[in-house]
mmCIF file of C-alpha atoms in Angstrom:
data_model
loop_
_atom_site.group_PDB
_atom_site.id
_atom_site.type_symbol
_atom_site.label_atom_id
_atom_site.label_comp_id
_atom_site.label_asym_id
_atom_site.label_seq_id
_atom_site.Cartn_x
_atom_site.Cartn_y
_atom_site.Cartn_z
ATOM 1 C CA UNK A 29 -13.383 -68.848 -171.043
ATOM 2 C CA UNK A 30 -15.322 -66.281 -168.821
ATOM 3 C CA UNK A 31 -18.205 -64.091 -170.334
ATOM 4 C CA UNK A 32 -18.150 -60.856 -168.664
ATOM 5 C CA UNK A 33 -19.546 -57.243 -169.264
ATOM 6 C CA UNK A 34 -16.776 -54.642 -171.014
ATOM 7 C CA UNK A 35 -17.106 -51.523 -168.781
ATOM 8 C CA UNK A 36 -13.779 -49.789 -169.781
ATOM 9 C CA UNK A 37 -13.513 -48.968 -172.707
ATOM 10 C CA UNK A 38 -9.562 -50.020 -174.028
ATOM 11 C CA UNK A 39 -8.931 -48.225 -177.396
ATOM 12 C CA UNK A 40 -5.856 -49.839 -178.243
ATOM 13 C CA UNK A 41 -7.296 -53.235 -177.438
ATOM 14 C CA UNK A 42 -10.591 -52.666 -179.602
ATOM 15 C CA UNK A 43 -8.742 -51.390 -182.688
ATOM 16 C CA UNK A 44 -6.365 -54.088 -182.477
ATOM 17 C CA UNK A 45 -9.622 -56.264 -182.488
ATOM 18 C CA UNK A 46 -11.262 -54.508 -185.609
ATOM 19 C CA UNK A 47 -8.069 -54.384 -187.493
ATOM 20 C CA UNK A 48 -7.725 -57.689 -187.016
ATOM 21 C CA UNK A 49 -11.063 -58.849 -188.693
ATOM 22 C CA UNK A 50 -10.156 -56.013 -191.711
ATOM 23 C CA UNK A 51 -13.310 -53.714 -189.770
ATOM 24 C CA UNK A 52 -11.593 -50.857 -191.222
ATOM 25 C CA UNK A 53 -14.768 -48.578 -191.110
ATOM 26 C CA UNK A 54 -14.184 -48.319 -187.719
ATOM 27 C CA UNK A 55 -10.911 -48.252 -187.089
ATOM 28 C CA UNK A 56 -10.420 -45.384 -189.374
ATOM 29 C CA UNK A 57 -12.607 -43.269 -187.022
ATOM 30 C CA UNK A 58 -11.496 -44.234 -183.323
ATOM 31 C CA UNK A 59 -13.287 -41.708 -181.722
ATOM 32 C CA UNK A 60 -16.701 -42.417 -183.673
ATOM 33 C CA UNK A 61 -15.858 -45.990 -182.914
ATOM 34 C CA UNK A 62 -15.798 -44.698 -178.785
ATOM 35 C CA UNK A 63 -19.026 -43.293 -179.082
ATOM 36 C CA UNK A 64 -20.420 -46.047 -180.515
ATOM 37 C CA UNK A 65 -19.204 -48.174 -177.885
ATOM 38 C CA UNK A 66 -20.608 -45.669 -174.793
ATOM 39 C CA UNK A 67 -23.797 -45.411 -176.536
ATOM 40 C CA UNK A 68 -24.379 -49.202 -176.783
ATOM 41 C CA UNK A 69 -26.680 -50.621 -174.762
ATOM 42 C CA UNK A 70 -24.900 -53.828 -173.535
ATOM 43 C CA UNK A 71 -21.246 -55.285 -174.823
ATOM 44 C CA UNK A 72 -19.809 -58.286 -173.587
ATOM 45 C CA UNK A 73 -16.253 -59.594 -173.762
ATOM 46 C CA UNK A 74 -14.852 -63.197 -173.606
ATOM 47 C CA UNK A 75 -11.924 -63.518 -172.052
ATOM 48 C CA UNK A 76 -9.282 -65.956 -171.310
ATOM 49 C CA UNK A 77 -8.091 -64.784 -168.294
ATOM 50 C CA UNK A 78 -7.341 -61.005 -169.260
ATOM 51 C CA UNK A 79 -6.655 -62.320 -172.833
ATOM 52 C CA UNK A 80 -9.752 -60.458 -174.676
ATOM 53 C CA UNK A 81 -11.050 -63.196 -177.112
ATOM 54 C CA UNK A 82 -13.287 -61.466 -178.777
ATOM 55 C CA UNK A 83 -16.808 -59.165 -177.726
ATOM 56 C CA UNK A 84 -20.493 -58.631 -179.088
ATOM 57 C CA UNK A 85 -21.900 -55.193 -178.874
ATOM 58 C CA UNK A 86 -25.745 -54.709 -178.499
ATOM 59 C CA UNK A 87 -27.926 -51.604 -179.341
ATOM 60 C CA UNK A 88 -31.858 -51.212 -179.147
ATOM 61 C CA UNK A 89 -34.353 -50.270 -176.218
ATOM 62 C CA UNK A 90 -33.622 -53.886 -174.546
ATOM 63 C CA UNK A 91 -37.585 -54.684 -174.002
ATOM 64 C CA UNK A 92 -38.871 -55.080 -178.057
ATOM 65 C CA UNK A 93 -36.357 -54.951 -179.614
ATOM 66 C CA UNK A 94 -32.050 -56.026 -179.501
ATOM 67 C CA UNK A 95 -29.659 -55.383 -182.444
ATOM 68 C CA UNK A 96 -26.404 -57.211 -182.588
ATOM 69 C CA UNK A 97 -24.323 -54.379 -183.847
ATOM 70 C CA UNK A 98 -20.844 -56.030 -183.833
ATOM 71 C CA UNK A 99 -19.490 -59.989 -183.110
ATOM 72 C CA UNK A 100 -16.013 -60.317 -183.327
ATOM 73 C CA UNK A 101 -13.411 -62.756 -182.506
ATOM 74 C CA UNK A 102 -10.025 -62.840 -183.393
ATOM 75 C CA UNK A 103 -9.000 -64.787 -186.201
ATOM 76 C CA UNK A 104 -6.511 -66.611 -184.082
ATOM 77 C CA UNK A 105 -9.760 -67.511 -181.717
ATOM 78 C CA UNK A 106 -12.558 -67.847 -184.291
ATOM 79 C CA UNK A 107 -14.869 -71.227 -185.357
ATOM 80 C CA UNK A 108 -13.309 -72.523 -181.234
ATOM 81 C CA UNK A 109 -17.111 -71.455 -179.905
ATOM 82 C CA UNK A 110 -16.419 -67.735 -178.928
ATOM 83 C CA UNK A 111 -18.943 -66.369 -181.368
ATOM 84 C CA UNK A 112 -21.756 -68.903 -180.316
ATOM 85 C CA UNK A 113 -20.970 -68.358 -176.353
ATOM 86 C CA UNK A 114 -21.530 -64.269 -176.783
ATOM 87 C CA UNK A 115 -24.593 -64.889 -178.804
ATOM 88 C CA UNK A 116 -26.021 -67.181 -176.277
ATOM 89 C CA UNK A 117 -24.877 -64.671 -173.123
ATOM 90 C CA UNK A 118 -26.785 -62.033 -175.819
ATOM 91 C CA UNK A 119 -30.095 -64.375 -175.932
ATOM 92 C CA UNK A 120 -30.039 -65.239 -172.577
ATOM 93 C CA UNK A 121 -29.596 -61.822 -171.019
ATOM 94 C CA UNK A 122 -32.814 -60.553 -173.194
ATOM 95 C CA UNK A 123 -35.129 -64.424 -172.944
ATOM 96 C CA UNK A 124 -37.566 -61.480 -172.652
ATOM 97 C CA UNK A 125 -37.462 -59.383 -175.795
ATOM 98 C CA UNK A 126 -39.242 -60.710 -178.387
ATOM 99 C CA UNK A 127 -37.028 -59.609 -181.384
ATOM 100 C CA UNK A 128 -33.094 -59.760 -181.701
ATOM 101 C CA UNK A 129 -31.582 -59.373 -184.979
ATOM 102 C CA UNK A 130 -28.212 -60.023 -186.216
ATOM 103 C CA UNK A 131 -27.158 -58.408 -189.778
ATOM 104 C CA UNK A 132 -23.753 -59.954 -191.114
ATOM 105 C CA UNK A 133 -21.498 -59.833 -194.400
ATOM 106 C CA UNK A 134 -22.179 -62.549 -196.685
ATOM 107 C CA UNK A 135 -19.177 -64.468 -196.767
ATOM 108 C CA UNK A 136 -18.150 -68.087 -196.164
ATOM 109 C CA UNK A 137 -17.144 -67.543 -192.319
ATOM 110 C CA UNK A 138 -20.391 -65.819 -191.276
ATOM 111 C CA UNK A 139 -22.652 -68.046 -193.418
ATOM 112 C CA UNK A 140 -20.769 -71.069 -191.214
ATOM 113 C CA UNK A 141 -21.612 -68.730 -187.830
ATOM 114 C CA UNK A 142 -25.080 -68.265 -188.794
ATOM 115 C CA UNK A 143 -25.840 -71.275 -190.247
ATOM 116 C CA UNK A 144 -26.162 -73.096 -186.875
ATOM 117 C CA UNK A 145 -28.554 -70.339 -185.985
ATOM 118 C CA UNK A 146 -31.089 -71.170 -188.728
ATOM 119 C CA UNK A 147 -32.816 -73.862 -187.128
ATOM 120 C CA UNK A 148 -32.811 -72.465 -183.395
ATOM 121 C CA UNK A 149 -35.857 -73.043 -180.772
ATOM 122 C CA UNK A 150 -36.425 -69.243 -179.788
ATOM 123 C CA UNK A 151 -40.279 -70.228 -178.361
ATOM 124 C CA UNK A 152 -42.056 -66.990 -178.515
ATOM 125 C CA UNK A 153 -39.469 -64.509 -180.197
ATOM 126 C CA UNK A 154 -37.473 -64.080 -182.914
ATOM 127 C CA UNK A 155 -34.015 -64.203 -183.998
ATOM 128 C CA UNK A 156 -33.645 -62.821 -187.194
ATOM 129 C CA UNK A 157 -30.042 -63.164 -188.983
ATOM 130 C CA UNK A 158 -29.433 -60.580 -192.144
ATOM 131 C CA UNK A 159 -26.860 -61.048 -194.742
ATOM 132 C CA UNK A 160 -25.037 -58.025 -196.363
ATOM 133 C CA UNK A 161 -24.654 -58.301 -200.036
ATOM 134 C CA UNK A 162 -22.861 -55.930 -201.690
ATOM 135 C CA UNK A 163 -24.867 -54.209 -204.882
ATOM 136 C CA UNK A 164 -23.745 -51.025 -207.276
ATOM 137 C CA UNK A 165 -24.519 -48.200 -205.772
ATOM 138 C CA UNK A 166 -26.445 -46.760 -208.934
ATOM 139 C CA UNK A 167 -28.770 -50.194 -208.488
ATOM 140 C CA UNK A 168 -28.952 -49.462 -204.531
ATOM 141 C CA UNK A 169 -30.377 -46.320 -205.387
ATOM 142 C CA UNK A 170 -32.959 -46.947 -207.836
ATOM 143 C CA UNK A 171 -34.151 -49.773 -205.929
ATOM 144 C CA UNK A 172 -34.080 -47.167 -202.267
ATOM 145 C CA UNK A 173 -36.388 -44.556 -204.375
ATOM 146 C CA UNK A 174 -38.688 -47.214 -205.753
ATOM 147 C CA UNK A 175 -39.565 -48.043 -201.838
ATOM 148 C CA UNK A 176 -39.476 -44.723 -201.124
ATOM 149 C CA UNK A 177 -42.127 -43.978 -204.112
ATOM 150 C CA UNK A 178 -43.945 -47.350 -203.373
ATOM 151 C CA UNK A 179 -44.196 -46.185 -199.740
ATOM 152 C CA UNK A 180 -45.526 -42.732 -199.742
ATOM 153 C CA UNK A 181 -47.727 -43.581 -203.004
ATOM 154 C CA UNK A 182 -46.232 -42.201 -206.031
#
């Protein structure tokens, strides 16, 4: 397996990708989903020779702070190590930046991925790992405008 930088951008190869792991937020917008990709700050691929494996996409200014935006693997490829190796490309290209966080759905697979990420030595930064949970959207709200209030004081 090689870790390398994705520089072209391969539609047909990316959707496959997203459809794949049921990401169909994304692939029901391709072009949105292009943008997002040429506005990323870094995204790296694993590959097995030209076989893509699976990528992580980064976003954030790259000094204080990274955001994983997207880790995926194909199904066919996943729990193997793919996932950890991007992270790990992802922590070692930024050793600098003091904060990288990581915001994933709440589901068996990702709590197994994260999971071995609880407990890791990141001396002098932090790697913080969000869950999704999925709440009614009349709850969501009330509890959005009860920050909102709490924040500006009324």
């Amino acid at each position: 397996m090689e870790i390398r930088e994705y520089k072209t951008y391969n539609e047909s190869e990316i959707l496959r990708l997203y459809t794949s792991v049921g990401w169909t937020a994304y692939t029901d917008q391709p072009e949105v989903l292009r943008k997002g990709f040429e506005g990323s700050m870094l995204t790296l691929a694993a590959y097995e020779g030209d076989q893509l494996l699976g990528i992580i996409r980064t976003v954030g200014d790259g000094h204080t702070i990274v955001f994983v935006q997207d880790i995926l693997v194909f199904p066919e490829h996943q729990r193997k190590g793919f996932g950890s190796a991007l992270l790990q490309a992802v922590l070692n290209r930024y050793r600098h930046v003091r904060q990288i966080e990581l915001a994933t759905d709440h589901t068996p697979k990702t709590i197994a991925f994260t999971s071995q990420w609880d407990s890791m030595n990141c001396p002098n930064r932090l790697l913080w790992i969000y869950e999704r949970i999925r709440i009614p959207a009349s709850q969501c709200q009330r509890q959005l405008l009860g920050g909102i209030r709490a924040a500006i004081g009324i």
